[in-house]
Every structure is written in C-alpha cells, then in structure tokens.
XYZ file of C-alpha atoms in Angstrom:
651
model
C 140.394 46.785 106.097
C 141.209 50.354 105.250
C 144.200 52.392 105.316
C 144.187 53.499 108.255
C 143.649 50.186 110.149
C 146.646 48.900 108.128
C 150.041 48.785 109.857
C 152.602 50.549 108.788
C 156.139 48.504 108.330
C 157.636 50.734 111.060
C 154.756 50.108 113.337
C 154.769 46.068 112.683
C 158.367 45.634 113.017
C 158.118 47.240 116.291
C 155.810 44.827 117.868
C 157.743 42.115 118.461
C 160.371 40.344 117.525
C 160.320 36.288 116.732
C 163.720 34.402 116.973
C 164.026 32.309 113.471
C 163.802 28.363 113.694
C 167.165 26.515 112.313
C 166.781 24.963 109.177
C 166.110 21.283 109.214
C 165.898 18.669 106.070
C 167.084 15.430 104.002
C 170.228 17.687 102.364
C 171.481 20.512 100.569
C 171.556 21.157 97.461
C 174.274 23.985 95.536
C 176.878 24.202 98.581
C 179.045 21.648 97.067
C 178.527 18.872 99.780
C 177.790 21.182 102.931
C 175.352 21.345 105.148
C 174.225 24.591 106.468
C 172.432 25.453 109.491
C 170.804 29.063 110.264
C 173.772 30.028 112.360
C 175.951 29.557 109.865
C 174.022 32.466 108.183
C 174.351 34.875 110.713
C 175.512 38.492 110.067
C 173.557 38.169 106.567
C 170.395 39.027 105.761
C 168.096 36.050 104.478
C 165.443 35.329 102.182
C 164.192 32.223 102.905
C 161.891 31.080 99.706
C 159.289 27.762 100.524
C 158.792 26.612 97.253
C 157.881 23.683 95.211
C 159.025 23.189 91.748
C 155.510 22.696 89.978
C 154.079 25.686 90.857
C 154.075 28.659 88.348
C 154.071 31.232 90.854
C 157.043 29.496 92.297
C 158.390 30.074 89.030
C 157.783 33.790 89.247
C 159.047 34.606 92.362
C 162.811 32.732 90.977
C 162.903 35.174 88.802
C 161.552 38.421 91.093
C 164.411 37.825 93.330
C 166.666 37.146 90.829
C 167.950 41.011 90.810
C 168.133 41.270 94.324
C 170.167 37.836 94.815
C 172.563 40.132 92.139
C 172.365 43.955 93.477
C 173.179 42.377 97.167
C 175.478 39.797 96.169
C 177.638 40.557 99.381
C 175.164 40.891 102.407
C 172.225 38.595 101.382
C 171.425 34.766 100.837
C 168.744 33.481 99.594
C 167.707 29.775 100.764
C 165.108 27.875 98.582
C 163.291 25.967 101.029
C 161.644 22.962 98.933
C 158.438 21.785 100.512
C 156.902 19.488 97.572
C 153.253 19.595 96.538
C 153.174 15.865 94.677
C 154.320 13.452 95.507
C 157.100 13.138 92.659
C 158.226 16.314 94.061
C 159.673 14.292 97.311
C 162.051 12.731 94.517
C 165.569 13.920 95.666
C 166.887 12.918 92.097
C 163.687 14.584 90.317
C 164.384 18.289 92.548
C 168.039 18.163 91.670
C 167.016 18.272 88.107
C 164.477 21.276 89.059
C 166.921 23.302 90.877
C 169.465 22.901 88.063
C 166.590 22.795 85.303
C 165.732 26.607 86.912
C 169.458 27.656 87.110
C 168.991 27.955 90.477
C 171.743 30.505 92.109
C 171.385 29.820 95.567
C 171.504 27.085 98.286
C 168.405 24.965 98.479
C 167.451 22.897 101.313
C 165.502 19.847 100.426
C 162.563 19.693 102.957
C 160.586 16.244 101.880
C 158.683 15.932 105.432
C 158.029 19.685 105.916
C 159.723 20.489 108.778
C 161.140 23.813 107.814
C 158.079 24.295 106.271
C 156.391 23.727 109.429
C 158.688 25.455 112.015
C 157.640 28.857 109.960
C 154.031 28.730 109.840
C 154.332 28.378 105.955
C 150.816 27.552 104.732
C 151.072 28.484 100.996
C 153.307 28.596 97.517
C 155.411 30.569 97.322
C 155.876 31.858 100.791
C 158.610 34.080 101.652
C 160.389 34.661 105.242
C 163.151 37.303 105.464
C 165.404 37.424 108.428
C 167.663 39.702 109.895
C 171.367 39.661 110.376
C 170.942 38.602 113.435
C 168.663 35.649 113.176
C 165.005 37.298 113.906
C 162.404 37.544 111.648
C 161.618 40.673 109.723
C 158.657 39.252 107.611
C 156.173 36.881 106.545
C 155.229 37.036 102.993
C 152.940 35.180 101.006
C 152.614 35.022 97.160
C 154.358 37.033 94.528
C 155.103 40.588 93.489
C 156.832 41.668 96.510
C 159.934 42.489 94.747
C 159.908 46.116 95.533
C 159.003 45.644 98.830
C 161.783 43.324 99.264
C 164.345 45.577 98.466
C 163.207 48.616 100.137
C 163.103 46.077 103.218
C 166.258 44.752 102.683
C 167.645 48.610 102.507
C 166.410 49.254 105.653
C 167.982 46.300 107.328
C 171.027 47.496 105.905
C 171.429 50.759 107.159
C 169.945 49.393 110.760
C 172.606 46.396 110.928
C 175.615 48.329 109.601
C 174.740 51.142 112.168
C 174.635 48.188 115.025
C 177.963 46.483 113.376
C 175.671 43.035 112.609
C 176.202 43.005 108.675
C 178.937 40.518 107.579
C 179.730 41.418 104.130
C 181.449 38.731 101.549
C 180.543 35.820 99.836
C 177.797 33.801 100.339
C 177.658 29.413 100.833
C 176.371 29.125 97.245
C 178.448 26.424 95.005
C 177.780 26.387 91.485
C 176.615 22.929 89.608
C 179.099 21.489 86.675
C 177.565 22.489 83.312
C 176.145 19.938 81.573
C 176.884 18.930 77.858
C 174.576 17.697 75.049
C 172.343 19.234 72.481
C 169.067 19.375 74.497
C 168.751 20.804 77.901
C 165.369 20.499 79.447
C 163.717 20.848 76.028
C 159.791 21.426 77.105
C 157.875 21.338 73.087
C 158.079 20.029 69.907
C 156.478 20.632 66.645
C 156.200 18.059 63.603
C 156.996 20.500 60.307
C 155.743 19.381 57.136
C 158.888 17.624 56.098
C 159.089 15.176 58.639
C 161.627 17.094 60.588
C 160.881 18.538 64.532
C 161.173 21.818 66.202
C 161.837 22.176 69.808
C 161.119 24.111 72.182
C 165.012 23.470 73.824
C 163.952 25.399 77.401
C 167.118 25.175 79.043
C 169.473 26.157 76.598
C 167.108 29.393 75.944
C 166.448 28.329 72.265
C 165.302 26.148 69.428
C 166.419 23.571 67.977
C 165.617 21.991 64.541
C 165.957 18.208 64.748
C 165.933 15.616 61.798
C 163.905 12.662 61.217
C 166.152 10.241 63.914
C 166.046 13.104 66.300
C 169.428 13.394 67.289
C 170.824 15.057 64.115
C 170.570 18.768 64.725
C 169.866 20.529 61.513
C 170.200 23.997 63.306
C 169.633 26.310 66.296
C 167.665 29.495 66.529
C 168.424 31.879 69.237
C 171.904 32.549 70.650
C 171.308 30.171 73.889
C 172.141 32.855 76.308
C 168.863 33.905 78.483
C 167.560 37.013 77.402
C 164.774 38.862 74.766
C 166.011 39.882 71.219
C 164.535 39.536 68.158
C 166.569 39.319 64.969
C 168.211 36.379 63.087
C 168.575 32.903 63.971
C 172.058 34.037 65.962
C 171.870 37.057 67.535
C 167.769 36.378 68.401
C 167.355 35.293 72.336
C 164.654 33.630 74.160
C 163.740 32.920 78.050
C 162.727 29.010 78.722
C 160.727 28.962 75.211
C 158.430 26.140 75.625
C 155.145 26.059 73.415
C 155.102 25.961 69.692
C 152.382 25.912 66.646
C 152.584 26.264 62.907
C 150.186 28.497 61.302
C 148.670 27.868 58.426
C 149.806 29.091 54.501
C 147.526 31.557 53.932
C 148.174 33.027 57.389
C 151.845 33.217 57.478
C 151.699 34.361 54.324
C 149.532 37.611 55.647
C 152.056 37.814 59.017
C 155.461 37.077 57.606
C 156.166 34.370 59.957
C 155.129 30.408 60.102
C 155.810 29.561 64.071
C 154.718 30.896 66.967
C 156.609 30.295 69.920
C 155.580 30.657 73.634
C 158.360 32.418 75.175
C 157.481 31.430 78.270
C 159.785 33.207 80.917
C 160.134 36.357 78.705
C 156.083 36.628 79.109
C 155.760 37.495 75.127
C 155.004 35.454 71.934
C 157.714 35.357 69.565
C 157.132 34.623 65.586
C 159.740 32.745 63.620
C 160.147 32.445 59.989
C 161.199 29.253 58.816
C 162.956 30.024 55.585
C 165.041 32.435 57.000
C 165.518 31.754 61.415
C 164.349 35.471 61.921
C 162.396 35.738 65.184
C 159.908 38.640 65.808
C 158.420 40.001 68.819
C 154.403 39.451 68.218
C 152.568 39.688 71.626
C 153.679 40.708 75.356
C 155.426 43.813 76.532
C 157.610 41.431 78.765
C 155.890 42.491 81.868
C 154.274 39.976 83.777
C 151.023 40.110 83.782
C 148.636 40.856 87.349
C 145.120 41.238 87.746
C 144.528 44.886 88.595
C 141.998 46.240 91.427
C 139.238 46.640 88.939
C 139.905 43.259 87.036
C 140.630 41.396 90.129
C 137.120 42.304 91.784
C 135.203 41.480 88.271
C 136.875 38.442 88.289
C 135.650 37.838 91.602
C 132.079 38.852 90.845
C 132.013 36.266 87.395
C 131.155 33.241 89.645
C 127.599 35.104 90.517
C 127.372 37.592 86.860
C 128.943 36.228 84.063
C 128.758 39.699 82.784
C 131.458 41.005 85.204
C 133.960 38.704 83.449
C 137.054 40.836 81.391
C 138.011 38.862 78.132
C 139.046 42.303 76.227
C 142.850 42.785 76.788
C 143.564 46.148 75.100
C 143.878 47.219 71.473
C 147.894 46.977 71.263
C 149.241 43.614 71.410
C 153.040 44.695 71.892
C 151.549 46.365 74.904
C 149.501 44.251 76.470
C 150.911 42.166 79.632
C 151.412 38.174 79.587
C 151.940 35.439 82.173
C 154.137 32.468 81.222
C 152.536 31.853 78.202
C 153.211 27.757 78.048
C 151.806 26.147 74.903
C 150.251 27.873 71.974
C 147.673 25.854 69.259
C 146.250 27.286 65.841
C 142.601 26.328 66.327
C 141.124 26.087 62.636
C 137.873 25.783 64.831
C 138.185 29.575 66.123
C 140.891 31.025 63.664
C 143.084 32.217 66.157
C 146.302 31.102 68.291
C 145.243 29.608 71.781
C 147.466 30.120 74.461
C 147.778 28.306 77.491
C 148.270 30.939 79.646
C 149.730 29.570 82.705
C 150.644 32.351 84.921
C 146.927 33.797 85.192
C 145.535 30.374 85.273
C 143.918 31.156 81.923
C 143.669 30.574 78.587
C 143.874 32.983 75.737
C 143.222 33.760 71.703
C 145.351 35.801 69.520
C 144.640 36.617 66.155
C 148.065 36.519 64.224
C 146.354 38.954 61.282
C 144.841 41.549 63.405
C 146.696 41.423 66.730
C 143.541 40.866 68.699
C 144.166 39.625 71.892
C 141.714 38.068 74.227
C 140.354 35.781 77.268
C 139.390 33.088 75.850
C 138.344 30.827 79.168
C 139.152 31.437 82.557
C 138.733 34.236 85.427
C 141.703 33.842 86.744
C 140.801 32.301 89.799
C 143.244 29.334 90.655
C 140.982 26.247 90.882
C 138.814 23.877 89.103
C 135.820 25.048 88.015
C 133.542 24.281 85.117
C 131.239 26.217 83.238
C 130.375 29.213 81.070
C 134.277 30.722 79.646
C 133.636 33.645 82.094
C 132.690 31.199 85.120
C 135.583 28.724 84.604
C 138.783 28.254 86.980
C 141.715 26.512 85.685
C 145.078 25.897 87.822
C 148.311 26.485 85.484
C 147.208 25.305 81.956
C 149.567 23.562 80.336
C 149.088 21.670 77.038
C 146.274 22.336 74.137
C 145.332 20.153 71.487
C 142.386 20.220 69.213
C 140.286 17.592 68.273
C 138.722 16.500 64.735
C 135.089 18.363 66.549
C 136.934 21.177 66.827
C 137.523 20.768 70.672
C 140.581 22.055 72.637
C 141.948 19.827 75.046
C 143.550 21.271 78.278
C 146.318 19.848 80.603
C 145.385 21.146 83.506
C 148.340 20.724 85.379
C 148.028 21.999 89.180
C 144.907 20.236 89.015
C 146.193 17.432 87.895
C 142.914 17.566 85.380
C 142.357 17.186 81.785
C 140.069 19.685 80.660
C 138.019 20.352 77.797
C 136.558 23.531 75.910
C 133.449 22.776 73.877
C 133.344 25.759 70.844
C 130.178 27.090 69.209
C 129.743 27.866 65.764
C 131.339 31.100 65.989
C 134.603 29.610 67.486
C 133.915 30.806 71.277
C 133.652 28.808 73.326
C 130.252 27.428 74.648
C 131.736 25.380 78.039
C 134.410 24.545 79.951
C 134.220 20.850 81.505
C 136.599 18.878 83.275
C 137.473 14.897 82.160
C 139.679 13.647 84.574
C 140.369 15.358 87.882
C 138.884 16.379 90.976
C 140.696 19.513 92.617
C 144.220 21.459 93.297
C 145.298 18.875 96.504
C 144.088 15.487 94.102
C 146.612 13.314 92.722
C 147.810 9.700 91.799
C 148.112 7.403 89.224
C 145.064 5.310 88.724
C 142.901 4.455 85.591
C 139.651 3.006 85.275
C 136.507 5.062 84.725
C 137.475 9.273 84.511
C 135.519 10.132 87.555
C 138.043 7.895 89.874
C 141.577 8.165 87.862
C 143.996 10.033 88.544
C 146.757 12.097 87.061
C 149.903 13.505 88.654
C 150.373 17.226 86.984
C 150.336 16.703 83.200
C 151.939 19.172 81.135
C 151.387 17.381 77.255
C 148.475 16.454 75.130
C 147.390 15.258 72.097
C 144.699 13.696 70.087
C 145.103 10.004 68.436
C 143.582 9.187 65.332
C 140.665 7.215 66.975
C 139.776 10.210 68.776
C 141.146 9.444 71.850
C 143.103 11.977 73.723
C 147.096 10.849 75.158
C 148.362 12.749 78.130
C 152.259 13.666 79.111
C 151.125 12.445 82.686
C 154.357 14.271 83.505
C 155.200 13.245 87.443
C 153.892 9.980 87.328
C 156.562 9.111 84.330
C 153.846 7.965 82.001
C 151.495 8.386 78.731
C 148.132 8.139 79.500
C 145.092 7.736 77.387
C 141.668 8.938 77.731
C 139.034 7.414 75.728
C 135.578 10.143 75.503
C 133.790 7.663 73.848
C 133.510 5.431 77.289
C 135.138 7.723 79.766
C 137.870 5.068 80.626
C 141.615 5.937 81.865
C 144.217 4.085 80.284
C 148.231 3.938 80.752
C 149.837 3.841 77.040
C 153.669 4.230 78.629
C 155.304 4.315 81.831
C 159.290 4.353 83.584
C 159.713 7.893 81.685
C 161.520 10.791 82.952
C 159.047 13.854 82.990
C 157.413 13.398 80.038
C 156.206 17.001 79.144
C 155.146 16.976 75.810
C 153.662 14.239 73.574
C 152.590 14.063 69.531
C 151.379 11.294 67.225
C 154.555 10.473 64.742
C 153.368 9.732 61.326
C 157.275 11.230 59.680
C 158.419 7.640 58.864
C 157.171 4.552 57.361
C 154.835 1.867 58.770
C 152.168 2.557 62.021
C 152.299 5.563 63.899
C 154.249 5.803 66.727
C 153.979 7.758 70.031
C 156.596 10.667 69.834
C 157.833 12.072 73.804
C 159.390 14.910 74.785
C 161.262 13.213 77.967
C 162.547 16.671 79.675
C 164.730 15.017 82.579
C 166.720 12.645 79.801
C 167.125 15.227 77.854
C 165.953 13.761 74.460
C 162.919 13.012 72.327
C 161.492 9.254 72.026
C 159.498 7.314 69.923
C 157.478 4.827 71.693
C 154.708 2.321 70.193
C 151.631 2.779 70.100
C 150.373 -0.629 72.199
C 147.403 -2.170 70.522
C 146.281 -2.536 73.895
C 147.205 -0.512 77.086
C 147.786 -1.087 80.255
C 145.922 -0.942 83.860
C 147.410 1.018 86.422
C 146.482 1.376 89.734
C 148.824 2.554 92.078
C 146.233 4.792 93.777
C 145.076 8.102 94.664
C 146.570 10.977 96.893
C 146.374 13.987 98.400
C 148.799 16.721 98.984
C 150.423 16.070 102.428
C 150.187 18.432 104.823
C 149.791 18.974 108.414
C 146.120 19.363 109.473
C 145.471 22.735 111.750
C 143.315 22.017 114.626
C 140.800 24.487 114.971
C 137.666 24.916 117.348
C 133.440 24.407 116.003
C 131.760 27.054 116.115
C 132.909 30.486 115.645
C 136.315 30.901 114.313
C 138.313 34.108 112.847
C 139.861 34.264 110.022
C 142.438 36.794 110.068
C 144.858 38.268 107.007
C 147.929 40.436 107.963
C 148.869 42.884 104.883
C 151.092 45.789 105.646
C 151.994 47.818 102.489
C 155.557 48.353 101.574
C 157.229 51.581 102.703
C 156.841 53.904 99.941
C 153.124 52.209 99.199
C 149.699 53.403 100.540
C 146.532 51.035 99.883
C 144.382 52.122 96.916
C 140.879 53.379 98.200
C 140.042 55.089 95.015
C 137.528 52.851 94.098
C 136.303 51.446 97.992
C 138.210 49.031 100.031
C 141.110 47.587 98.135
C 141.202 44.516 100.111
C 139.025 41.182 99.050
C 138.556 37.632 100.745
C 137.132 34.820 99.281
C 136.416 31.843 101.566
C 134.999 28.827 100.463
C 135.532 24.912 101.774
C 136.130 21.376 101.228
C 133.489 19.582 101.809
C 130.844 22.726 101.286
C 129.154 21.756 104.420
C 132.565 22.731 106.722
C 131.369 26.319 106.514
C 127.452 26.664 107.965
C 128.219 30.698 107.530
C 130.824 33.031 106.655
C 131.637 31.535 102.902
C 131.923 33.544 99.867
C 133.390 37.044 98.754
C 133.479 40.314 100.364
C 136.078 43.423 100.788
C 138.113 43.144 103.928
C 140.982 41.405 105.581
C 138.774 39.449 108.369
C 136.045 37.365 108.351
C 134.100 35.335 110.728
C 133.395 31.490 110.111
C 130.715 29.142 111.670
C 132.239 25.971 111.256
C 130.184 23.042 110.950
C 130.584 20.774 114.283
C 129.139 17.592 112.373
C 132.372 17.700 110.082
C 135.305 15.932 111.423
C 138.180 17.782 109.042
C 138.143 19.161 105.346
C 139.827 22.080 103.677
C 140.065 25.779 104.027
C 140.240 27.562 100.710
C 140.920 30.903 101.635
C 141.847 33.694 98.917
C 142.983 37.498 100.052
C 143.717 40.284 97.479
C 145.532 44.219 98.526
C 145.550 46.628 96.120
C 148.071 49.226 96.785
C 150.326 52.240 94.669
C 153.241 54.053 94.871
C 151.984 57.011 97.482
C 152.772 57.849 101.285
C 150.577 57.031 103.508
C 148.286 59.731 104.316
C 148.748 61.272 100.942
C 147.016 61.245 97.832
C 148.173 58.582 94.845
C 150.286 60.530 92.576
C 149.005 60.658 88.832
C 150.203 57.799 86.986
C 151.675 55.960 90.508
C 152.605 52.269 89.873
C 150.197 50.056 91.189
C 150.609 46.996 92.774
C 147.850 43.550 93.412
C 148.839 41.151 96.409
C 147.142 37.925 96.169
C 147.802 34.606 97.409
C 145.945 31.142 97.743
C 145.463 29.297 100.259
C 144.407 25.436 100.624
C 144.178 25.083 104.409
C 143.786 21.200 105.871
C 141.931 21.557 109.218
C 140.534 19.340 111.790
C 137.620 20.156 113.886
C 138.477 19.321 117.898
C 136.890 21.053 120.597
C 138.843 23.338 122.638
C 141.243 24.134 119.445
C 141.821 27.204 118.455
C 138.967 30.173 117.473
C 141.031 31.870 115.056
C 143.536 31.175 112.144
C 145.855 34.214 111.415
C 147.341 34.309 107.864
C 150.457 36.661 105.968
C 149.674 38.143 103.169
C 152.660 40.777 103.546
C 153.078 40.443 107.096
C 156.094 42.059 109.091
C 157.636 41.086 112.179
C-alpha cells in the first residue's frame, strides 16, 4: 500500500458517516452510582477505549491519553470500555480493583458479555473509537501510539463543532473513588535483603517500601509516593508503578555505587538504589517508550526465516536508549548481567550494571509463543524471571499464560528458548497434571524451590502453582488468593521454609506453607471468548485500513512502509496466502475441510512527521503502527469473502 493509495483523513472522513451504537453492559464504574448511556454524552467529543486490564498495551494507551483526558478536560470524555480477555477478568470485584489499581480518571463501562465490544466491530486490544459531538463516528483505531493523531483529530472536531454550535463545554460524568488507606497499595515485587528484612516494589503508592521480618512493620519508604521520575534521596526521589527488583552482588555494587535495581515500570527506565543511604539513580531508559522502528520492525519480521536479521544491539548509551515497561529484573550469575523482563516489547533483555551494555537478550518482538533460537523466539508480556541452580532463567509468560524457559551456554547467551507449560495467547485455565495439558491463567511471579522445582504466582486463577522439570507434572501449592503477583522461598526465620506471596489485591505480603504434598486441580481449560466471524471457503480478502494522521506522510524511504503477517490456527485453515509481505491487503485460500480456527493477522505503518506529497524533513519524528490480531472464524458457505480491519481507520 503506498502513499498515494492511502487516504487522507480529509478524504476518509468524507465518505461516510456511521451513527455510534449506545453503550450497553453489567454497570459503571467512576460515575458515583450512574449509569450512562451515549446520549447522555452528546455535545462532547468521545474516546471510547476497549480494553482489558491484563494487557500491557492496554497499559500504554492509559497513559497516552492521559494528557489529552487533561489538555481537554472541558469538551472530551473518555469511556474505558472493559471487554475481558480471561476469564478472571469478567470478575466485577477483580476490574474494580484494576480500574482503581490504574488510577483510572474516567468512566468505565464494565462489558463482561461483549456487547459494546461487539456493536463496534472491536476485534483487538486496545482498540480505540472516537466520536463526534454529535454521536457519529470519526475513527476506528487499533493499537497504540496514536496519541498525536488523537489530538490533532480531536482539534479538528473542535473547530468543526464549535463552528456548527455542537460542542457542550463543562464537566464531564467522571466521579472520583475514596482514597484508600494502608501502607501497601497494589505492591507488585519483593526482594529478601540479606538481613532477613523485604523490599517492595509498593506499585500503587509510586514507591518502595522496606518491610521487617513480620512484614507489616515498615522500616522506611523510598520515593516521595507521588507519580513521577526523580532521582535523588529517599524523599524527594519519585517512581511510576515500580514493580521488579534484584540485588546485585558485592563486588558489583561496589564498582556501580548502588546495590538494587529497580524496574520502574511505567517510567520505562531502570532506577539504582543504594541501600545505606535511600539515594535512587537513573541507570537505563530515556523514559520514552520504546517502538520497533521501520528497519527493526521488518528484521524482526524476517528472524523467523534468518536468524541473522534479528537486532539484539540497542545502542552504545544506556541513558539514551528507549524501554518498554520493564517488569521484573534478575542478576543472572550465569550471564553476569541484569535480565529484564521486558514486557512492553514482548522481550527480554541484559544489562550490564559495570559497562552500561544494553542488549536483546531473547525475543523478536513478535507477540506470541514461539520457541527456539533467542533471535527466533516470541514471548507475550514477560513477566517474572528466576534462575535456577543450572543457571536457567525461568519466564512467566503472562499473555500466554506460559512458563517459559531460557537454556544458557557457556558464555551466558542463551542457547534456546522453550516453553513448559502453555499452549498460545487465547489458552487458559486452571488444570494440573502432565505440562503439555495444564493450564495457567496469566502468571506474573516465579521462583525456584530448593528441590529444583519451579513455583508460579498463577496470578488470575488465585493460586501457587508448582512445576516439577524432573517429571513434567503441574501441581497447585496454594489457592483462594487475591492476585498473587509475586512469589519467593522465605528462609528469614526459624524452622522450614515457607512460601512468601506478594497478594496485590489484599494489599499485603503472606507467608504460606510449603505443603509436603500439593494439591490436584482441575477445574479445566479455556479459551478466550469471543464471537466467531463467519466467513466464506475459498477465496477471502483480507483488508487493513491505515490512514496517516494529518500532519504525517507514510515513510517510503526504504520501500513500502506497510507489512502483514498472516498466519492461522490450526496451520491447515490457510491452503495459501500465509506468511509476511509489504502491503495492507492480502488474499487468503481458506481451507474448506476446516470447520473454524483462528486468524492471526499482524499489520505494521511506518509513517513521519511530513505532508503528504512532500519530502520527510531531516530529523522528522517517526512513528510505527502495529496491532495484533487473534481473529475466531467459522467457515460457512455463502459467508462473507472478505474481512476488513482498522489499523488507523477514519470514518
């Protein structure tokens, strides 16, 4: 799809014009009691956000329109439309501790069966749908990064509704949530110190806290507890949802100046702390979240076919290199570096503390589950590390509801990425038994018991599970828990070990026994929920709308700037069409022998800061559109030929 066969937002808009559906669900959520429908919206512009609250892109696009929900305070409302993944998700109780959890500044409908989700064509997370003063929609967006185009959009709809008298200026249904009280809020990580006393990684209070021996005594607090990114002493220093944390060793700190590092998760950067003191340094991350480029993107594209094509080296200056919600951070003795579960870009990551090399350590970036060679591996919003006594680094997998594994070499690289438990993004439940039929519900903890069996946060089921590599049996250690995210063997007092859980939703840390024998679960396995899209056998079209933002031009400097990457659930779905290639369209033979199966259909846009028609300026911001999409069909004759999908589509 080139430039010029790329509609402009003028040219879109112009089309056609699509009256919005109301919004339907189980109840509101931040409108103190009241229940909104979409005419109660009218005369404001709105920004309705489909989201679910496990998804780290979800996460990202929170805090995109975070500025805009502030610079148009009086003209627009944003509605987060919750359309769960998991099942837990569906928990009215468990999203009203996500939407305050988030700080969540808007009204959020809570859409359980989909029905919202439905009435607007919404087939992916995060999917946005702005409409116009006067109830029509202006655009169909899919993905994140559309900030910028968001507010130019919403500037035009501005000056067009104030010259029409449409705009209703004032205040907006949002009610703000009592504060809650209490030490902990949300904390995501601890760390055992060498005296027997904890760390944690207090996420919703935007801080640490150091916690004695019967954690509930609070020794101190690092960070200032207001959201933000300083570095400096143990008041004035501020974090951004902090969640990871790892203790170097000695001879290391002693080199660096600092003992901790902390994943500052929402503030995209690494953070080092120094215990003796509560100073907190800036170590990795420029703050910017991190996005594949054009050039990156289409290597990481190629990896699956040449391993070569892979990009592991991430620039010379650490301070200036880009992150994605870095989530949980391990000093691998194994490898000599920090690993960082790098959950934005699906990754993970090394750094080395002493010479401020940063690198890909595993993963393309490519949202999936894939196993393989470091440069050929897909992981879906890694979570958790831990290392075994091999060497090893264990992975929580989390949007794959997978535990993963990286096998290292001799030279601390590593050698293979394989998967333990879990079978894809869409596969869920809580069963154990033998690894290649359990099932996890999107873990977010992990770490290695003594026997060398590895215990999993098995955070929306409620529950510590154990997986045994010796006989590749699924185990349940603990259950009834309220999103467990974080779990550590507790050797600090006297007597036999003891399970130690960070339970985020209660607020606290736990210590549970270990059981000398765990239990059998099987409450079975699942599937994300959605509606299945009839389409035809045979040929069928797959098409990808992406207009650029005003202001934007697509970047042709090195070919087409647009990507698709089709593949299927089962393989056999797809007889031809499948794989990657530049454009927006694509045409499928689908497999009339296959009753239904899954769609998994990728689309990339590169575009910059240009006019249309015009060159790129030097040094133009540039800007990657990408979204996922996991796409249920059913094969009936006489369905439809084609399936048309938003990238950045406008109305």
């Amino acid at each position: 799809m080139s430039a010029d066969s790329t509609a402009t937002a003028d040219s879109v808009r112009a089309a056609y014009r699509v009256r919005a559906s109301d919004l339907v669900g189980r109840n509101w959520l931040n409108t103190g009691g009241r229940q909104l429908g979409l005419s109660d919206l009218r005369g404001k512009i709105v920004i309705l956000d489909f989201w679910t609250f496990c998804c780290i892109n979800c996460l990202h696009v929170l805090d995109e329109l975070r500025p805009l929900e502030e610079k148009y305070s009086d003209l627009l409302v944003i509605v987060g439309v919750h359309s769960p993944k998991f099942e837990h998700e569906a928990d009215p109780v468990a999203l009203a501790a996500a939407v305050e959890r988030y700080e969540i500044a808007h009204p959020v409908l809570d859409d359980p069966e989909l029905e919202t989700w439905q009435a607007y064509s919404a087939r992916a997370w995060p999917t946005l749908v702005v409409v116009d003063p006067e109830g029509y929609v202006a655009a169909h967006l899919s993905g994140e990064g559309h900030a910028a185009g968001l507010e130019s959009l919403v500037d035009e709809l501005v000056a067009e509704h104030e010259a029409k008298g449409t705009l209703n200026r004032g205040d907006g249904p949002y009610v703000a949530p009592p504060a809650r009280e209490g030490d902990l809020r949300f904390p995501g990580k601890v760390l055992a110190l060498a005296d027997g006393t904890f760390l944690v990684g207090d996420s919703g209070h935007h801080r640490l806290v150091h916690l004695d021996t019967d954690l509930s005594t609070v020794i101190r607090t690092i960070g200032s507890g207001e959201r933000g990114h300083a570095d400096g002493t143990a008041e004035t220093a501020a974090f951004n949802e902090p969640q990871g944390l790892a203790q170097l060793p000695a001879d290391v700190a002693a080199a660096v100046g600092y003992d901790v590092i902390v994943a500052d998760t929402v503030n995209h950067r690494l953070r080092g702390l120094e215990l003796a003191t509560g100073n907190v340094v800036t170590v990795a991350g420029n703050g910017v979240q991190r996005l594949l480029d054009a050039e990156t993107a289409r290597a990481a594209g190629d990896a699956a076919n040449d391993p070569d094509a892979w990009v592991s080296d991430l620039g010379a200056d650490p301070l200036e290199t880009s992150l994605s919600s870095p989530w949980d951070v391990l000093w691998s003795a194994a490898s000599s570096r920090v690993i960082i579960a790098m959950a934005g870009t699906h990754q993970v990551f090394a750094f080395d503390p002493v010479t401020g090399a940063l690198d890909v350590f595993a993963g393309t970036g490519l949202e999936g589950l894939q196993d393989g060679a470091p440069g050929q591996s897909w992981f879906a919003q890694s979570s958790a590390l831990a290392d075994d006594a091999a060497g090893n680094i264990w992975v929580a997998d989390s949007e794959t509801s997978a535990l993963r594994v990286l096998r290292l070499d001799d030279t601390g690289s590593v050698a293979a990425v394989e998967t333990a438990v879990g079978t894809g993004l869409f596969d869920f439940g809580f069963r154990d038994g033998g690894a290649g039929q359990a099932r996890l519900q999107h873990p977010l903890g992990v770490t290695v018991l003594p026997d060398g069996s590895v215990a999993v946060a098995d955070t929306y089921n409620g529950a510590v599970r154990r997986y045994d590599p010796a006989t590749g049996v699924v185990s349940t250690l603990a259950r009834d828990l309220a999103e467990p995210s974080d779990v550590l063997l507790d050797t600090s007092l006297d007597g036999d070990p003891v399970l130690l859980v960070v339970e985020t939703n209660q607020h606290r840390l736990v210590r549970l026994p270990l059981p000398k024998e765990a239990l059998t679960v099987d409450e079975g396995a699942a599937q994300t929920q959605r509606p299945k899209t009839p389409v035809a056998p045979g040929e069928h079209q797959i098409t990808v709308r992406f207009a650029a933002p005003k202001g934007q031009k697509l970047d042709e400097r090195w070919g087409d700037p647009t990507q698709l990457k089709i593949s299927s659930s089962p393989e056999e779905l797809i007889l031809a069409g499948g794989g990657t290639s530049t454009g927006l369209k694509r045409t499928l033979e689908l497999n009339p022998e296959v009753a239904d199966g899954v769609l998994h259909i990728t689309a990339r846009a590169a575009a910059c800061d240009g006019e249309p028609g015009g060159e790129i300026p030097d040094h133009a911001a540039c800007h990657l559109y990408q979204q996922d999409w996991g796409i249920p069909v059913s094969l009936e004759p006489g369905a439809d030929t084609g399936l048309t999908l938003d990238l950045r589509g406008l109305d």
